[in-house]
Structure formats: structure tokens, C-alpha cells
Amino acid sequence: MISMKGISKTFFTEEVETRALHELQLDIAKGEFLSIAGPSGSGKTTLLSILGLLDGPSAGSYHLGGRDVAQLSSAERARVRNEQVGFIFQSFNLIGELTVAENVELPLTYRALPRAERLRRVDAALERVGMSHRKSHYPAQLSGGQQQRVAVARAVAGEPLVLLADEPTGNLDSHNGVQVMELLKELHAGGATVVMVTHNDQYSRYATRTVTLFDGRIIDESALQRAG
Amino acid sequence: MLADLRFGFRNLLRTPGFTLTALLALALGIGANSAIFSVVSPLLFRALPLPEPEQVVALPMTNTATGNASNWSLPTFKDVLDRQKSFSAMAALRQGGAAVSTATEPARMRVIFASHGVFAVMGLQPELGRVFTETDDQPGAAPVAVLTHSAWVKHWSQDPGVIGRSITVDGRAFTIVGVMPAAFSELPGDGRAQGLFLPLGVDLDEVKFGAHRGHHNLRALARLKAGVTLAAAGSELGSIFSALELEHPEEKNIAPQVLSLQESLTADLKPAAMVLFAAVLLVLLIACANVAGLMVVRSGARQREIAVRLALGASRLRVVQQVLAEAVLLGVMGAALGLLVAVWTLEGLKGLAGSKLSAASLDGQVLLFTAAVGVLTGLLFGAVPALHASRVGLHEALKDAGARASLSKNRRRAQSALVTVQVALAFALLAGAGLMFQSLYGLMRVNPGFEAENLLTVRLDLPASSYTDDQKRDYYRRALEQAAALPGVESVASVDPFPFLDGTSRNSVYPPGNEPERGSEVAANMYEVSAGYFATMKIPVVEGRGFADSEMQLDSPRVMVVSQKLAKRFWPTETALGKQLIGFSREPCTIVGVVGDVKHGSLDGDAKMAFYLPYVRSAWLAQRLLVRAKGPPEQLVASLRRLERNLDPSLPVREPEAANEILSQSASQQQTTLTMLAAFAAVALLLSAIGLWGLIAYAVAQRRQELAIRSALGAPQGHLVGLVLKQGVWLTGLGLLGGVALALAGSKVLGAMLYGITAVDPKTYLTIGVVLAAVALLACWLPARTAARVDPNAALRA
């Protein structure tokens, strides 16, 4: 479902060239739960932002759902992001001025969906994460774990091809962290494709496959140990 | 306090972008105020340069039956002078022009024929010689003259030996007995300098007609006795006039007022001054709201510093004081820069309005005003940020982000309110300028009733002392003949008075046998004209004809031409031709023509009823030559000057004037007011656009994270732009509503200055609303574009 061939990403800052990703090859099958691991600065977030079309690669090809999405215009990328990618951020990224239901509805408002359909999807998504009873609350009135659940509901409400989770437990205590991981596991069990970036070995084990990045390249576990 | 000021100064230096923007806004706002204050204060606030100026009063007269302004007759003045107890001195005066022999060549000067009391009323001693005595005022007394200071400077080079020297005034010999001091360089009630005082007793006009109570030709001034109020003097005059009415029925329906001279001199300038002051005040308020908005943003960045101060034990009052000290410092610096703006503005204004603003200067009073405005402005725009600073939550501010979000919401709210106020004020100002523009445009398109294009006029006054009536008629006949023969001349005529240059001569008219009671007369403007007047002026002859050459003889039948309004007043359903009316001469005149109505004095007034008589039977035989040129009239100016010199080399040559310039000068006050209003409105628009831009840019910076999240979730760029614009549109909409309310509140003041348009004109409001909204949208567009380009990756990096 996701196929990346020779993906490279180079940043230029004040005449300094930084290669974040080196000719990376990555295929992710439908229904897979992939964990991306690696030390800070290894390129995990860059890879996630290219996967999520938040950024484009400097070189290489990227097919999402059979479509080449590497060189789309920013407007096209926004449309694909909205329809085919669901994001779960480390810091939840809920909008403080919107209620729980409005936050979940937000990505749907960027599509030409009838309001009744949007509300149906919002209700279903909140039901799925067990937050229906808090739909009129504002994010500030929720705990961190609850906020992340709402963020998960927002990600799944659009019925995306893939869920991208960036350190989804990074801002949570271990109890809430486990609850969120259980939720992702449930979603995966229900057929969702999940790609997660995490530092945490314990949470990596929820994934069906783990790739480890180092200096912008995918390496195996033993290679990482040798390098360390 | 000094430490606060020092710290404030360092802070301002640390943020040059903020400081420069704030200083620019303040300099524009304060500078505009100082410039207008320098113009208006000599007119409205500065006391006349006379001892106890508040005691000097004007006594204007009103016809209570018609509501028209009237004047005093000499017998009435003498009666009141004898009976009154409120005034320590009274004076009757009339002003005119005369040819005066000077140290070099004859010059045309303003002359005030005044009763001897005028100097006691003014309370000034002469710089040289003496002033008039009661004896000088008596008929048959040796003719004496007192020079104004400016005439002495200009025409006699301040020669101290001028006393006792003989001069001729319209050919009559006078002896100079005094020179008035510089403080008194302006003629009372006139404001124009260069002239001389002559005793009323030698005024030939008064000698000829002064004994008639119906000859209302004089203005009166007086000085109140110490302790007598205007009201008390008014009430005493009322009683005297009631008694006079019984003794002399012809004094019926005449009522004097007692007004401070200062007030009466500036009454007609007040509406324009009020409007301009209101305009600059609005500009200043916009600048204040603008700077307050900037300071609110800045206070966000200083929140932690203020929290630390509070944590270290500073009281909240102390923090308020510190913020206010910085604001006042900024205000005073803005005022200093504002003086530069004021200098440039004043130069521009003087260029526009010329000599009318000669008294305006940036003197000590203006400096004091500017400094006071600087301090007050600082306190005003410092109030909102000071209040915010005092409300900093210690715990939250010392902690971090979550608290910052909620506090920034407060700041955003305060800033939104300030921007709304700016838009509202700018709307009010723009609406005012828009209305004035339409009013002036309408005024310039008003048909005065004649065609001013290619028309020249020159006043040909002949001194009664050297010209008999027959000689005057001969002079005018020759002037008309010679002018008609000049190359490039289409037609010529003469008139007195000319509709937009001279005063009015209003007279009672009635059909023979229907003489009205005093107080219920029909008054109409009287014009004494030559043959060919209507053709030369291009006033349409609606019925009958204009005057023929044969009617310019003393023995020709008495004929009259009337305006349509006058014809309709007496004969609404039938023709006026062949009917008779009695006008000034008390002799019935047969109406031979009905002509179109003509405006007199101002374009915005209604045309008054008018009647025209052949000038040959005029009582004073003063005419103005009219020349219609075939092409541009400027080419005839030199020929006309030559013609004047040839007709009588002993008379000073008068400068010919173009009628269309005279007409546009009649709207010059509106023109100047409009130009100033437009300039201030442009500044207001600019300031509020900057304010709105600042707010939206700040909001976009504050919402960068939210915008990145939306973008990450797939929001199209258009949606993000719309989101930002929505905020601007909402604030602009609110501001516009407030602006309409403000404009409606100010409509009464402005309404008095408008012609042909109401101060609540929906079309103007709509147009201004659209213009302001467009500018506001443009101001929001730049930050909105930034919002659309926000990097969605920022959502991951939060």
C-alpha cells in the first residue's frame, strides 16, 4: 500500500547541507502495524512527515495506495493528507477553542461531506475511543490521556488509508500510555494500517514490524548495536 | 519615577521596530493636532489684543420680522448712546474704500468712518499723535485722519514726521493726527489691515442720508462697564429699543444683540474649526489606539519580566506606574516629532489658504499644547497595556505555555477592541471627508444664475469730492464705450453691486398703493446696471427685455427689470410685464423684463428676489465694469489697466478680477476644509490599516501552531486564508457599525457645512464602508498569505 524507493531528504541551512534521509527503501502492506525506532536525529520525524505528505522528498519515489505522491503540488498534498492520512501527534494538537466534537469534525469539514454524515462519523469515532460522553468539552477540560484519545478519534474519523502516530505516548504517563497503545492495537486489529514513531521499546512491541533508523538509513537491530 | 523613565527609555531603544512605528503614528496624530491648533487658536481662543478684551462687544442688529441681519441708523445710535448706562463707550462705524495719497503714489485703502468713541471702545492709546475727539466728529470740523500701524509701515515707511502731514482721501484733504499701535493693526471687526480712520462726521454718505432713521448703514461696537454682563447690557438695550419703537414707529421690529466682539468675529469660522478639530482629534485617537495595540502586543513579551518584578515585591501600582512612564515618554517623544509634522502641515495649509492663515504660527502656546497632548496621549494609550500588566497572573506567568495561551487571548481581545475603535474612528472621518467632497462638488456645479467664464470685472469708484454726479455718469459712459472698443471684447456692461464680490443692497419693494407696514415689507436685492448687463452676464431674459441704451438717460421713463422670484411673489398667476413696482427711489417703475434668478454672495444660499434699475438715477453712482472676453480674459487685463489710467490718471488703478475665480473663492473655505479633512482621513485610513495589519499579523503568529495543525489535517490554503480574513472582516464589520454610529452622532456639526447633501447620506456611508473594507481586507491579506504558507511540519515539531 505504501512503497518508497530511494527516498532522500536534504536540508540546506546557511550553506550547510544536512542529509536527513539516504536513499531509503520502505514498503508497508495494508493492515500492517509498523514501528519506526531510532535515536534522536536519525530521521524518524522526517520520514514520518514524508509519509504523511507534510513534506516532500528531495529524491526518490513514493506511492501511496498505488498513486505516485512524491511530486504533488501543495494543494494536492493537502487533499491527499486530508483523505488518506490520519495523524496522531505527540502533543495531541487539539485546537483549544474547539470542542471535542468540533476537533474530531475538523478534517471532515475540509471535504464536501454533508453535515449529517460528518456528525455520524464524529459520533462513531468518539464511540470507538470511548469519549462520546465528553463531546461538548473543551480540550483544556480533559486529561492528557483523554486528549490523546480525542486525537485518535480525529485521526480515524476521516477513514484514512494509514494512521501515522508520532510518539503518541510521549506526553503521557505510563498508565495513559498503555491505554493509548491498547487503542491503537484495537484499531489495527480492526484492519487499520498504523505507522508509529516511538523511542519506547515496550510500545514498539505492539507493532508487527519494527524498522530502525540511524543517520537517515534503515538498519537492523544488530547493526544499531554495533554502531553504538 | 526617574528610574522608570530611564528604564522605559532603554526598553524603547531595545525594540527599535516598535518604537519607530509608535513614534510615526504619534507624530502624525499629534502633529496634525498641533498644526490645527496653531491655525484655530488665534481665531477662536486668543484674546483680541486689546485691554480687557472681554468687555468689548459688537451690537449686531436683526430685523425680527424677516430674521435678516440689519444695521444701525445714525439717529438710533445717537439715541441709544444718550440713554444707555451699560457701556463706558460706544462707537458707530462704516467701512469702505478710498483712493489715498501716500508718501509715494496714490493707493486704494480700506477706510473706517467711525464715531470718536471707537478708540475708547478699543481702549488703546495712539503710538503717535492723538485720536479723534468729539469735536472732530461734528459736521464742519477740520478733516483729520488716524492711520493704522500697518498702513503707516507700508505707505509711510514708519516716518515719525507723518503727524500734521496733509493727505487726500478720494480727493478731499485730511490732516494726519495720529498713528495707532501695532497691536491694533487690524481694523476692528474686519481682520484686514492697512487703512485709516476718518471721523464719521466727514462721511459724505452719512452727511447725505444720516438723518434718516431708515438709513441702516452703520455697525456698532461698545465697551461694557466693569461688572456689567452681556445679558444685563442686552436687557437694557431691549428696554431702550421698546421705548424708541413707541417714539419712532419706523424702528419697529429691530432688535440689537450684545455679543462679545471676539465671538462675533469668529462665528462663521466656528463650524469649520469644529469639524477640523474633531477630525484631528479622531486622528489622534486612532494613533492612540494604534500605539496601545502595539504596546499590548509588546506587553506579552514582557510578561515574564513583569511577573519577576511582582514576585520580587513590586506593588501592582508600581508596575502600572512603570508602564505608564514608558508610555508618557513615548508620547512626549512623539510630540517632539509631531512638531516637525506640524511645521510641514502648517506650511502646506498656508500654501492652500494663503493670507487667511497668516496669524498661524508654532508659538509658545502651540508648544505648550503639543507637550500637553504628548503627556495626555501617553497616559491614554498607556492605560490599556498598564491595566494588562497589572493583571499578570504571577504563578502562570512564571510557569509557561498554557498560561501564555490564555493570557494571549486576553491581549488579543484587547487588541481587537482597539482595532475596532480605529476602524470606527476612521469611518467617521472618511465619511466626513466624503460628504464634504460631495458637498463641494455639488457646490462647484451650482449654477449661480450667470456665466462666470471669460468674464472680468473691475470696480470703478469715483470720489464724490472730485466728481459731480454728471461727471460720474460721463466717466462710466466713456468707460463702457472704450472697453467695448478693446480688441477681444465680446460685450461690456456695468453693475453695482456685483453678485459675488460686493455687499448686498436690500430694499423694500411694493406695488404703488400697497405700501406695507413697517416690519412686513418684501425685501429684494437691488442692482443698478447699465444697458447690456443681462447679455454680458448671460442672465436669461425670461419675459420682455433688458434695458435699452435709451433708458440710460435721466429723462427717460422709469423702468425696472425683476427676477422670476420677485415676479412670482407679486404676480404668481399673471405676467409681471407692464406692472409697476416702487423700489429704492420711491417712484413707480414699469416692469419691462423678467430675468432668471441669480445667487448673491455664496453658492450654497438660495437666490434672493431681485430687481434691476438703470444706474443713471443711482443715489451714489458707484459702478463696477464688466467685460466679457471672446477668449481667455487674462489677455484683457493689461488693456483694462491702461483704460483705467487713461480715464483718470489721478485715481489708483484697480486690479481687474476674473469672475470664475471670484466664484471659486466663495467656496474656498469649504475647499480648504475639504483638503485638510481629506489629508487627515488619509492618515486615519493609513493608521487603521497599519493597526489592523498589526493585529492580524500578531494573531497569525499566535495561531501559527493551530494553522499548522489544520494544514497537517489537510486544510486547503484557501481555507486558511479565509480563516484569517474572517477575523479581519469581523472586526472591520464591527468597526464599521461603530463608525456609522459615530458619524451619525457628528452629523449635526458637519450638517451645517454641507450643501445639497444630508450628513446621513446612505450612499456616502456605503461607499466609504466599501473603501474601508477593501483597505482592511488588503491589510489582512498579507498576514493571511503568511498563514496559508505555514509549514504543516510545525505540527509535528510542537
Tab-separated table of C-alpha atoms in Angstrom, chain A residues 5-201:
chain	number	residue	atom	x	y	z
A	5	LYS	CA	12.065	3.738	-3.357
A	6	GLY	CA	15.348	5.658	-2.991
A	7	ILE	CA	13.836	8.361	-0.811
A	8	SER	CA	16.342	11.021	0.176
A	9	LYS	CA	15.802	14.268	2.022
A	10	THR	CA	18.374	17.022	2.220
A	11	PHE	CA	18.006	20.293	4.167
A	12	PHE	CA	20.004	23.368	3.374
A	13	THR	CA	20.617	25.843	6.154
A	14	GLU	CA	23.126	28.696	5.837
A	15	GLU	CA	25.272	26.882	3.302
A	16	VAL	CA	25.261	23.758	5.465
A	17	GLU	CA	23.799	20.713	3.765
A	18	THR	CA	22.163	18.177	6.087
A	19	ARG	CA	21.106	14.788	4.695
A	20	ALA	CA	18.207	13.604	6.850
A	21	LEU	CA	17.344	10.529	4.770
A	22	HIS	CA	19.607	8.460	2.473
A	23	GLU	CA	18.052	6.557	-0.437
A	24	LEU	CA	15.618	4.873	1.829
A	25	GLN	CA	13.573	1.843	0.673
A	26	LEU	CA	10.392	1.072	2.600
A	27	ASP	CA	7.272	-0.936	1.769
A	28	ILE	CA	4.316	-1.120	4.115
A	29	ALA	CA	1.497	-3.547	3.446
A	30	LYS	CA	-2.174	-2.858	4.077
A	31	GLY	CA	-3.123	-3.789	7.663
A	32	GLU	CA	0.475	-3.686	8.892
A	33	PHE	CA	1.450	-2.062	12.276
A	34	LEU	CA	4.917	-0.656	11.716
A	35	SER	CA	7.037	0.890	14.397
A	36	ILE	CA	9.875	3.246	13.430
A	37	ALA	CA	12.591	3.406	16.027
A	38	GLY	CA	15.953	5.105	16.250
A	39	PRO	CA	17.899	7.659	18.259
A	40	SER	CA	17.242	11.405	18.097
A	41	GLY	CA	18.320	12.917	14.797
A	42	SER	CA	18.138	9.592	12.982
A	43	GLY	CA	15.448	10.874	10.607
A	44	LYS	CA	12.318	9.324	12.180
A	45	THR	CA	10.275	12.533	12.155
A	46	THR	CA	11.475	13.434	8.647
A	47	LEU	CA	10.409	10.023	7.407
A	48	LEU	CA	7.032	10.421	9.113
A	49	SER	CA	6.477	13.854	7.605
A	50	ILE	CA	7.235	12.499	4.121
A	51	LEU	CA	4.984	9.503	4.746
A	52	GLY	CA	2.253	11.911	5.872
A	53	LEU	CA	2.890	14.283	2.942
A	54	LEU	CA	3.705	17.104	5.317
A	55	ASP	CA	6.888	17.418	3.317
A	56	GLY	CA	8.154	16.075	0.011
A	57	PRO	CA	11.333	14.041	-0.622
A	58	SER	CA	14.383	15.600	-2.305
A	59	ALA	CA	14.692	12.448	-4.432
A	60	GLY	CA	13.057	9.082	-4.855
A	61	SER	CA	9.548	7.815	-5.493
A	62	TYR	CA	6.691	7.449	-3.073
A	63	HIS	CA	3.499	5.565	-3.910
A	64	LEU	CA	0.538	5.753	-1.558
A	65	GLY	CA	-2.424	3.490	-2.375
A	66	GLY	CA	-0.910	2.897	-5.798
A	67	ARG	CA	-0.573	6.611	-6.627
A	68	ASP	CA	2.726	8.457	-7.056
A	69	VAL	CA	2.561	11.218	-4.453
A	70	ALA	CA	6.219	12.307	-4.363
A	71	GLN	CA	5.890	15.386	-6.546
A	72	LEU	CA	2.357	16.634	-5.874
A	73	SER	CA	1.563	20.319	-5.578
A	74	SER	CA	0.980	21.574	-2.064
A	75	ALA	CA	-2.789	21.815	-2.700
A	76	GLU	CA	-2.875	18.216	-3.936
A	77	ARG	CA	-0.797	17.089	-0.986
A	78	ALA	CA	-3.265	18.780	1.377
A	79	ARG	CA	-6.144	16.898	-0.271
A	80	VAL	CA	-4.377	13.546	-0.076
A	81	ARG	CA	-3.373	14.246	3.547
A	82	ASN	CA	-6.940	15.016	4.397
A	83	GLU	CA	-8.456	11.964	2.737
A	84	GLN	CA	-5.829	9.240	3.111
A	85	VAL	CA	-3.725	10.056	6.164
A	86	GLY	CA	-4.737	10.213	9.836
A	87	PHE	CA	-2.292	11.936	12.191
A	88	ILE	CA	-1.795	11.303	15.887
A	89	PHE	CA	0.698	13.801	17.337
A	90	GLN	CA	2.838	13.561	20.436
A	91	SER	CA	1.402	16.805	21.846
A	92	PHE	CA	-2.168	15.889	20.798
A	93	ASN	CA	-2.504	19.137	18.789
A	94	LEU	CA	-6.145	19.694	19.598
A	95	ILE	CA	-7.413	23.206	18.979
A	96	GLY	CA	-8.224	24.819	22.300
A	97	GLU	CA	-11.081	26.986	21.027
A	98	LEU	CA	-12.994	23.990	19.566
A	99	THR	CA	-14.986	21.382	21.497
A	100	VAL	CA	-14.079	17.707	21.407
A	101	ALA	CA	-16.706	17.030	18.715
A	102	GLU	CA	-15.589	20.039	16.665
A	103	ASN	CA	-11.967	18.933	16.864
A	104	VAL	CA	-12.902	15.489	15.578
A	105	GLU	CA	-15.062	17.017	12.860
A	106	LEU	CA	-12.281	19.395	11.750
A	107	PRO	CA	-10.650	17.285	8.982
A	108	LEU	CA	-14.104	16.326	7.692
A	109	THR	CA	-15.017	19.996	7.238
A	110	TYR	CA	-12.299	20.211	4.569
A	111	ARG	CA	-14.207	17.679	2.460
A	112	ALA	CA	-17.504	18.137	0.714
A	113	LEU	CA	-19.338	15.901	3.159
A	114	PRO	CA	-22.931	16.614	4.184
A	115	ARG	CA	-23.192	17.754	7.802
A	116	ALA	CA	-25.289	14.736	8.835
A	117	GLU	CA	-22.598	12.393	7.507
A	118	ARG	CA	-19.893	14.343	9.321
A	119	LEU	CA	-21.775	14.139	12.598
A	120	ARG	CA	-22.354	10.402	12.110
A	121	ARG	CA	-18.642	9.844	11.618
A	122	VAL	CA	-17.757	12.035	14.607
A	123	ASP	CA	-20.133	10.065	16.846
A	124	ALA	CA	-18.769	6.753	15.579
A	125	ALA	CA	-15.143	7.819	16.069
A	126	LEU	CA	-15.740	9.125	19.594
A	127	GLU	CA	-17.646	5.935	20.419
A	128	ARG	CA	-14.697	3.940	19.190
A	129	VAL	CA	-12.249	5.671	21.549
A	130	GLY	CA	-14.714	5.837	24.424
A	131	MET	CA	-15.010	9.626	24.527
A	132	SER	CA	-18.659	10.109	23.485
A	133	HIS	CA	-19.564	11.424	26.915
A	134	ARG	CA	-17.086	14.316	26.574
A	135	LYS	CA	-18.031	15.562	23.114
A	136	SER	CA	-19.052	19.031	24.334
A	137	HIS	CA	-15.982	19.541	26.476
A	138	TYR	CA	-13.009	21.666	25.550
A	139	PRO	CA	-9.509	20.115	25.402
A	140	ALA	CA	-8.378	22.051	28.477
A	141	GLN	CA	-11.085	20.223	30.473
A	142	LEU	CA	-9.612	16.787	29.633
A	143	SER	CA	-6.653	14.823	30.943
A	144	GLY	CA	-3.683	14.132	28.675
A	145	GLY	CA	-4.823	10.561	28.028
A	146	GLN	CA	-8.314	11.745	27.167
A	147	GLN	CA	-6.922	14.407	24.842
A	148	GLN	CA	-4.870	11.786	23.007
A	149	ARG	CA	-7.968	9.597	22.670
A	150	VAL	CA	-9.777	12.520	21.065
A	151	ALA	CA	-6.779	13.000	18.763
A	152	VAL	CA	-7.044	9.329	17.783
A	153	ALA	CA	-10.773	9.785	17.116
A	154	ARG	CA	-9.935	12.776	14.890
A	155	ALA	CA	-7.396	10.643	13.000
A	156	VAL	CA	-9.792	7.752	12.367
A	157	ALA	CA	-12.923	9.833	11.647
A	158	GLY	CA	-11.741	10.506	8.120
A	159	GLU	CA	-11.350	6.736	7.428
A	160	PRO	CA	-7.776	7.170	6.157
A	161	LEU	CA	-5.603	4.600	4.368
A	162	VAL	CA	-2.954	4.926	7.050
A	163	LEU	CA	-2.681	6.205	10.623
A	164	LEU	CA	0.600	7.998	11.382
A	165	ALA	CA	1.423	8.308	15.062
A	166	ASP	CA	4.353	10.455	16.160
A	167	GLU	CA	5.423	9.421	19.684
A	168	PRO	CA	1.746	9.093	20.658
A	169	THR	CA	2.607	8.326	24.269
A	170	GLY	CA	5.436	10.838	24.597
A	171	ASN	CA	3.431	13.299	26.648
A	172	LEU	CA	1.550	10.717	28.715
A	173	ASP	CA	2.200	8.854	31.944
A	174	SER	CA	2.675	5.099	31.677
A	175	HIS	CA	-0.926	4.277	32.582
A	176	ASN	CA	-2.363	6.554	29.904
A	177	GLY	CA	0.419	5.490	27.544
A	178	VAL	CA	-0.620	1.883	27.773
A	179	GLN	CA	-4.287	2.802	27.260
A	180	VAL	CA	-3.461	4.714	24.048
A	181	MET	CA	-1.309	1.810	22.789
A	182	GLU	CA	-4.185	-0.591	23.508
A	183	LEU	CA	-6.421	1.673	21.485
A	184	LEU	CA	-4.008	1.613	18.532
A	185	LYS	CA	-3.833	-2.157	18.858
A	186	GLU	CA	-7.625	-2.363	18.672
A	187	LEU	CA	-7.668	-0.159	15.590
A	188	HIS	CA	-5.010	-2.329	13.978
A	189	ALA	CA	-6.994	-5.426	14.867
A	190	GLY	CA	-9.952	-3.794	13.149
A	191	GLY	CA	-7.943	-3.582	9.896
A	192	ALA	CA	-6.201	-0.207	10.171
A	193	THR	CA	-2.695	0.325	8.826
A	194	VAL	CA	-0.621	2.049	11.542
A	195	VAL	CA	2.827	3.591	11.319
A	196	MET	CA	4.205	4.737	14.650
A	197	VAL	CA	7.382	6.542	15.636
A	198	THR	CA	8.491	5.721	19.166
A	199	HIS	CA	11.534	5.668	21.387
A	200	ASN	CA	9.932	3.230	23.734
A	201	ASP	CA	10.920	-0.445	23.258
